[in-house]
CSV table of C-alpha atoms in Angstrom, one decimal:
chain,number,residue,atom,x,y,z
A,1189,UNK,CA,10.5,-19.0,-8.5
A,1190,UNK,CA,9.2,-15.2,-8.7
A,1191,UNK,CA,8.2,-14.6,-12.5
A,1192,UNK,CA,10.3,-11.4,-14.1
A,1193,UNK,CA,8.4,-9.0,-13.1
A,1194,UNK,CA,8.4,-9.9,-9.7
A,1195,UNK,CA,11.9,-10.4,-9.5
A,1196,UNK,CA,12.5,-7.0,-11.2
A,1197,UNK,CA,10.6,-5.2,-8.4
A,1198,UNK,CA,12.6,-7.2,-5.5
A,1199,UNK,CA,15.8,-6.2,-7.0
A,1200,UNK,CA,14.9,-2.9,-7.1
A,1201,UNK,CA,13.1,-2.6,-3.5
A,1202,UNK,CA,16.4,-3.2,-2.6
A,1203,UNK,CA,18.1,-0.8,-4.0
A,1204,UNK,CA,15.4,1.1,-2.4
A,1205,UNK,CA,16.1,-0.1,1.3
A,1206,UNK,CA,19.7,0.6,0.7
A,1207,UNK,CA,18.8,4.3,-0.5
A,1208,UNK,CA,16.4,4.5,2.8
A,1209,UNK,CA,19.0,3.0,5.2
A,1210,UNK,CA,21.5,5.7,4.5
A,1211,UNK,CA,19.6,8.3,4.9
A,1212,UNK,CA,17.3,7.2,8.1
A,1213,UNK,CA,17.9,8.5,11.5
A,1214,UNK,CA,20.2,11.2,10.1
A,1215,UNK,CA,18.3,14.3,9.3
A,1216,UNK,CA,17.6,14.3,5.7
A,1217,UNK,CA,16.5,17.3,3.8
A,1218,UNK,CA,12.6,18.0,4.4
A,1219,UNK,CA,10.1,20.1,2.3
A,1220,UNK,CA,6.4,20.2,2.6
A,1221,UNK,CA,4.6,19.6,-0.5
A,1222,UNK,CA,2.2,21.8,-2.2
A,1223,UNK,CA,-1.7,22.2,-1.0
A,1224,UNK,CA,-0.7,20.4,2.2
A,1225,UNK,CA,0.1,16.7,0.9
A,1226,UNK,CA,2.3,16.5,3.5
A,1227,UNK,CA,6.4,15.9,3.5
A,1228,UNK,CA,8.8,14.9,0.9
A,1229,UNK,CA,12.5,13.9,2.7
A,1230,UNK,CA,15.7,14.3,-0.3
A,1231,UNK,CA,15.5,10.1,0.2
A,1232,UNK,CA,12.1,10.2,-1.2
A,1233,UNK,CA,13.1,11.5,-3.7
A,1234,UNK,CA,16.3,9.6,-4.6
A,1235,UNK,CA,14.3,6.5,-4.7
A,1236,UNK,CA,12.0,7.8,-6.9
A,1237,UNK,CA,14.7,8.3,-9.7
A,1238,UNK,CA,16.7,5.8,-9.1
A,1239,UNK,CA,13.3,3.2,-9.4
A,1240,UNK,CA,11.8,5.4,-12.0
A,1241,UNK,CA,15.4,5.1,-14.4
A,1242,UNK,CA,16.4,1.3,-13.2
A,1243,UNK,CA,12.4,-0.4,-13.6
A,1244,UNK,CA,11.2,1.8,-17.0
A,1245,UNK,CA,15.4,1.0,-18.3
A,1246,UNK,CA,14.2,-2.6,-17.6
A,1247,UNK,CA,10.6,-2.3,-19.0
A,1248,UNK,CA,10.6,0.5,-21.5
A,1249,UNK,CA,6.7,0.1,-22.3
A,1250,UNK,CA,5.4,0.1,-19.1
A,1251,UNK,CA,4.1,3.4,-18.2
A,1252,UNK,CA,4.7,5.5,-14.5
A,1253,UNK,CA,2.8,6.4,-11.5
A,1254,UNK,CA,4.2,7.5,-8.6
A,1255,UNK,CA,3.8,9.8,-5.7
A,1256,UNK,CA,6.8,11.5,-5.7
A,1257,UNK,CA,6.5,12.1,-10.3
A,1258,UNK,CA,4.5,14.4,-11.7
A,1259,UNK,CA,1.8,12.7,-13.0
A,1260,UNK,CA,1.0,12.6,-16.6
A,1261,UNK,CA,-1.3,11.2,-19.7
A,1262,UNK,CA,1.3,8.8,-21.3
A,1263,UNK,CA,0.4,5.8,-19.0
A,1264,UNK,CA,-3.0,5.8,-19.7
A,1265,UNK,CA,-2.1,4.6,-22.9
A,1266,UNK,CA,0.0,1.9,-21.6
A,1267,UNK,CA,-1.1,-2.1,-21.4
A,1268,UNK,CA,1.2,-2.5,-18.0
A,1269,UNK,CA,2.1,0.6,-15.8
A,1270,UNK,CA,4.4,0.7,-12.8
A,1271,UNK,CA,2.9,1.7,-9.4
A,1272,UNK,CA,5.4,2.9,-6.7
A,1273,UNK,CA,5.2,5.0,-3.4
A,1274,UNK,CA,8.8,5.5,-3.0
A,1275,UNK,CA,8.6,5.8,0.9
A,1276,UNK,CA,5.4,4.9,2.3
A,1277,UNK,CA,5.0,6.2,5.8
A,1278,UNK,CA,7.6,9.1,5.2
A,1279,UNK,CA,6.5,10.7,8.6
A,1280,UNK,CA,7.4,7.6,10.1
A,1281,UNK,CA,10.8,7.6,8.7
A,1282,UNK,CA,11.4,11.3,9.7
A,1283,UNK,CA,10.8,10.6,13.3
A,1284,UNK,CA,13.2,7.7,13.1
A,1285,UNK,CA,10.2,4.6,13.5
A,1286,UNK,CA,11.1,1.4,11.3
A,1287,UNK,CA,7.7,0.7,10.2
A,1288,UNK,CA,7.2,3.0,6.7
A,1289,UNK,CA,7.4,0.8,3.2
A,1290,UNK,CA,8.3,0.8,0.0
A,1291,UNK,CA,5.3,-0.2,-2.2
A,1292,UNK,CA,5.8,-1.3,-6.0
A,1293,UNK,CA,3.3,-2.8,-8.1
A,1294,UNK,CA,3.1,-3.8,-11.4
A,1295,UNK,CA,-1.1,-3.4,-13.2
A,1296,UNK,CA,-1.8,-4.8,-16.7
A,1297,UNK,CA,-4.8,-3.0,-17.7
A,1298,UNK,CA,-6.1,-2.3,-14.1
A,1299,UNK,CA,-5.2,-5.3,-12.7
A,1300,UNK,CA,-2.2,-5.4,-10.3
A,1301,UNK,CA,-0.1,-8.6,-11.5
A,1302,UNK,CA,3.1,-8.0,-9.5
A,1303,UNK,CA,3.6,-6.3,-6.3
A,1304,UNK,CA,6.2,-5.8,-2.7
A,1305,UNK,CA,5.9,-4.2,-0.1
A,1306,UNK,CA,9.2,-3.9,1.6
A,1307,UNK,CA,10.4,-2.7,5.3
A,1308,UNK,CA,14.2,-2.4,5.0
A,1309,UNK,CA,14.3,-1.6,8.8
A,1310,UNK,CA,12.4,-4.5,9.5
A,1311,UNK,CA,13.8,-7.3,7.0
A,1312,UNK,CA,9.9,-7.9,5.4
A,1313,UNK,CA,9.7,-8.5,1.7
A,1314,UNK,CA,6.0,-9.1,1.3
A,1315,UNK,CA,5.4,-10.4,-2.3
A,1316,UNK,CA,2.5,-11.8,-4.4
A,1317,UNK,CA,2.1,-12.3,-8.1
A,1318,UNK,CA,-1.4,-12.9,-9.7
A,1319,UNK,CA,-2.5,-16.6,-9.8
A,1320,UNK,CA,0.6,-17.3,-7.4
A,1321,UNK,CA,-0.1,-16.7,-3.6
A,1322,UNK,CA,1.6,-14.0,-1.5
A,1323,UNK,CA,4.8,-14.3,0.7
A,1324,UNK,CA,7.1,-12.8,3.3
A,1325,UNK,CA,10.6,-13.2,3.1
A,1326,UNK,CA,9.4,-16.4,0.6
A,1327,UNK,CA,7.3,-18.5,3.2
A,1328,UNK,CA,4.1,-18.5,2.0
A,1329,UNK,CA,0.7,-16.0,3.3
A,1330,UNK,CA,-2.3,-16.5,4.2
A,1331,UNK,CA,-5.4,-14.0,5.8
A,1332,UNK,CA,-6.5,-14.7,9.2
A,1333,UNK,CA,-9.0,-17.5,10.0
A,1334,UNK,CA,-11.1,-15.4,12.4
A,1335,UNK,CA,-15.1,-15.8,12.2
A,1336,UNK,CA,-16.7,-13.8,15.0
A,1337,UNK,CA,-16.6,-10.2,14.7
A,1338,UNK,CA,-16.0,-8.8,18.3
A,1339,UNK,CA,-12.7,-11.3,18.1
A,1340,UNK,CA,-11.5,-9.5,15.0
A,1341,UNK,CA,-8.5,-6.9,15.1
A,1342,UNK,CA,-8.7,-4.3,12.4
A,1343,UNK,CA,-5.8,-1.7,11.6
A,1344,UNK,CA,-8.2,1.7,11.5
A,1345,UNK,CA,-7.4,5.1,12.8
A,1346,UNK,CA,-9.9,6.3,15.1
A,1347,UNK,CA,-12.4,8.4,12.8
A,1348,UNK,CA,-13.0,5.1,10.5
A,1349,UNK,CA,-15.3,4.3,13.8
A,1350,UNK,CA,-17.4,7.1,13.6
A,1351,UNK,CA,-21.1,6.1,13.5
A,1352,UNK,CA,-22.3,7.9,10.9
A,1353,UNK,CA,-20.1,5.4,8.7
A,1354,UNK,CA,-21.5,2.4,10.0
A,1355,UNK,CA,-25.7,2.6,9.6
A,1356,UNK,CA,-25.8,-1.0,11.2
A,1357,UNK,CA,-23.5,-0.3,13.7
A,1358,UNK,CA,-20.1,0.5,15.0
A,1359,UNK,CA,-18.2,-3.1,14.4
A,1360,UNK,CA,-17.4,-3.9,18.2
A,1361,UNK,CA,-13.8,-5.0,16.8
A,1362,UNK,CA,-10.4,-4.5,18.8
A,1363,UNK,CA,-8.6,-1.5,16.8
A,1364,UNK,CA,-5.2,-1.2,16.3
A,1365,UNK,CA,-3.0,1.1,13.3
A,1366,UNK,CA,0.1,1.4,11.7
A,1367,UNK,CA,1.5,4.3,10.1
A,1368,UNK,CA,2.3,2.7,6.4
A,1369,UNK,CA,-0.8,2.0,4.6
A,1370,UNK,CA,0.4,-0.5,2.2
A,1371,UNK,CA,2.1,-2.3,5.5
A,1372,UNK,CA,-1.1,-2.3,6.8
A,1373,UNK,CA,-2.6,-4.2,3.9
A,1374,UNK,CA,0.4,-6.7,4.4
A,1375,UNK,CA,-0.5,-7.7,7.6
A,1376,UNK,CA,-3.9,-8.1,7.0
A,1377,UNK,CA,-2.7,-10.5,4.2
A,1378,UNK,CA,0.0,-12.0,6.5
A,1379,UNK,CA,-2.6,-12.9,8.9
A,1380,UNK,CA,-1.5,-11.1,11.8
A,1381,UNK,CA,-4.4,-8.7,11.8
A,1382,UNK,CA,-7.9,-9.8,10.4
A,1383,UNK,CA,-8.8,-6.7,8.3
A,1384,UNK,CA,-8.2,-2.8,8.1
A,1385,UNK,CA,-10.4,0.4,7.3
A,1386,UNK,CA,-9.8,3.3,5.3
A,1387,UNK,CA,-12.6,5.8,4.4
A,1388,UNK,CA,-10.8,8.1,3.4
A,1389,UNK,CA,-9.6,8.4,-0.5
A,1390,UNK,CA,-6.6,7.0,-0.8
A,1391,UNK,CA,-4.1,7.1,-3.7
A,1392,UNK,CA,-3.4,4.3,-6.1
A,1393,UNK,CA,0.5,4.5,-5.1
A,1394,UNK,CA,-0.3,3.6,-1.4
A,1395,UNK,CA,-2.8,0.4,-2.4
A,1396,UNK,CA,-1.9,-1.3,-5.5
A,1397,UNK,CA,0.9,-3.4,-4.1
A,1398,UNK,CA,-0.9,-4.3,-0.6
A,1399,UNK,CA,-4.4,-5.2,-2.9
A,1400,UNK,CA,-2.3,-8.1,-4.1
A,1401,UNK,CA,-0.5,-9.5,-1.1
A,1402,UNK,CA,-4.3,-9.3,0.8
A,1403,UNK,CA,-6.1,-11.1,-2.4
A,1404,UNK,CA,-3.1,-13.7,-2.8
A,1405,UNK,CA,-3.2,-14.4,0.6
A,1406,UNK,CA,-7.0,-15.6,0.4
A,1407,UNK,CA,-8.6,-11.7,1.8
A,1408,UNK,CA,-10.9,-9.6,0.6
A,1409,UNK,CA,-10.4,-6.1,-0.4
A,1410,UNK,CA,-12.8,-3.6,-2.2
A,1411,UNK,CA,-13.8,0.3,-2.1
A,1412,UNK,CA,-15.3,1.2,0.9
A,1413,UNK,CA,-19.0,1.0,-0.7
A,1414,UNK,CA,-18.1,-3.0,-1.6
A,1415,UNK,CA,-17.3,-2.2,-5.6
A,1416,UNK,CA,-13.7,-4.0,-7.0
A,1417,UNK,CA,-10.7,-1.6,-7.2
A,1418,UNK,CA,-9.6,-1.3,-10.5
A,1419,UNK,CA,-6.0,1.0,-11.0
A,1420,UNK,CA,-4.4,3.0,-13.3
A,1421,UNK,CA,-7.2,5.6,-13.4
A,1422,UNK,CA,-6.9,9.2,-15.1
A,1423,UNK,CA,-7.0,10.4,-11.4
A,1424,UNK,CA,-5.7,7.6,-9.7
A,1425,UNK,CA,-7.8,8.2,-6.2
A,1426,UNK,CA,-9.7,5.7,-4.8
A,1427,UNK,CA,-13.0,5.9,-2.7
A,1428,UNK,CA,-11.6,4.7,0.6
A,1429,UNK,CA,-10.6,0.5,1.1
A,1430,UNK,CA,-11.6,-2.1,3.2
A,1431,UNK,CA,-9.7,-5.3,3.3
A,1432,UNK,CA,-10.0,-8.4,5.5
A,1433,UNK,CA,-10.5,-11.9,5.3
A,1434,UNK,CA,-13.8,-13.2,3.9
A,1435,UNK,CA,-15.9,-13.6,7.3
A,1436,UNK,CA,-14.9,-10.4,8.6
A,1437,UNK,CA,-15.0,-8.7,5.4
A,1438,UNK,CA,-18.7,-9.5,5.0
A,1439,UNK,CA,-19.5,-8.6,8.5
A,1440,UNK,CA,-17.9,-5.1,7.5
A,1441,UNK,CA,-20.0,-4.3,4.4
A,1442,UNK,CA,-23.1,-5.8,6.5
A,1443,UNK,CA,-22.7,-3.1,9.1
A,1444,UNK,CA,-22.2,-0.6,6.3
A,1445,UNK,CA,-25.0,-1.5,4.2
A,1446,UNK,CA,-28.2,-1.9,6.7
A,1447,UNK,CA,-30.2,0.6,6.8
């Protein structure tokens, strides 16, 4: 049986499907954030209150962090702290696809101990809790089994294979992406895809809850220079993420580290 915590963030992903459902395919309200973060849709921004008021009701000293709140001090002073990307993928869900997420976590002094990722559209509840394995829909994960590197399928979007990231090397792996980051960190733990690339820096809200489900499932996920993600940070941006099961994993960081 999922532990409270877990349980308290299934619940409230869906509420946050039900939110999303109602809203997709029927031209929500749109507004472009500030210094060009990209889009915010009115449903966005429903879920955002309704799992900001229904998870810190539930857990009144856990702090916040999510994309769609401005951020603040408070949680830095908090033992466990709630990570949530409301909608992740929100282009996606403008343009009617069925493959953005909602991505909750739960981190007790940098360590994610809880975590979903949920695709309403798509009927996935990916869950994991620390010590406990990942799951979808509640049949247990695990990562991918692949060994050799050019049979290895990696969710990347096209500049992650520029050469001047790879000093060994461009990894001769098949490349495929998917719009959600944290759905793209659930497949890599769900086995379907053997690992997936991000150099860019990524925000806390779109990793937390897929760094779980990859771990749990028996992958590997770090920074892209190989150190151990650690979360709630006082700017909670991380230097880029590479995730994939072991084998493939250390083939990665091989190829990034020769010189």
């Amino acid at each position: 049986m999922p532990g409270p915590d877990l349980t308290l963030l299934i619940d409230a992903a869906l509420d946050a499907g039900r939110i999303a459902e109602r809203h997709w395919s029927r031209d929500p309200q749109i507004w472009d954030k500030p210094g060009g973060h990209g889009p915010v849709t009115e449903a966005d921004l429903e879920i955002d209150a309704m799992l900001r008021e229904s998870l810190t009701a539930a857990r009144p000293g856990y702090g916040w962090l999510s994309e769609e709140t401005e951020d603040g001090v408070d949680r830095l002073s908090r033992d466990h702290v709630f990570i949530v990307d409301p909608i992740d993928g929100t282009r996606s869900f403008i343009d009617g696809q069925k493959n953005f997420a909602h991505s909750l976590a739960v981190t007790r002094q940098g360590h994610v101990t809880a975590a979903v990722v949920y695709l309403p559209m798509l009927d996935r509840m990916f869950t994991a809790e620390l010590g406990k394995g990942a799951a979808l829909n509640g049949a247990p994960l695990a990562a991918s089994g692949t060994h050799d590197e050019p049979s290895a399928t990696v969710l990347a979007s096209r500049p992650n294979f520029q050469p001047d990231h790879w000093p060994g090397g461009v990894p001769t792996v098949h490349r495929s992406f998917r719009p959600s980051l944290a759905y793209r960190l659930a497949l890599v733990g769900q086995g379907r895809f053997d690992g997936m690339i991000t150099f860019r820096d990524s925000w806390e809200w779109d990793i937390a809850a897929g760094a779980l489900i990859v771990s749990e499932a028996g992958g590997l996920i770090s920074d892209r220079d190989n150190r151990p993600l650690a979360f709630n940070n006082p700017r909670p941006l991380l230097p880029g993420v590479i995730a994939a099961n072991r084998p493939i994993h250390a083939a990665l960081m091989a190829r990034r580290s020769q010189t």
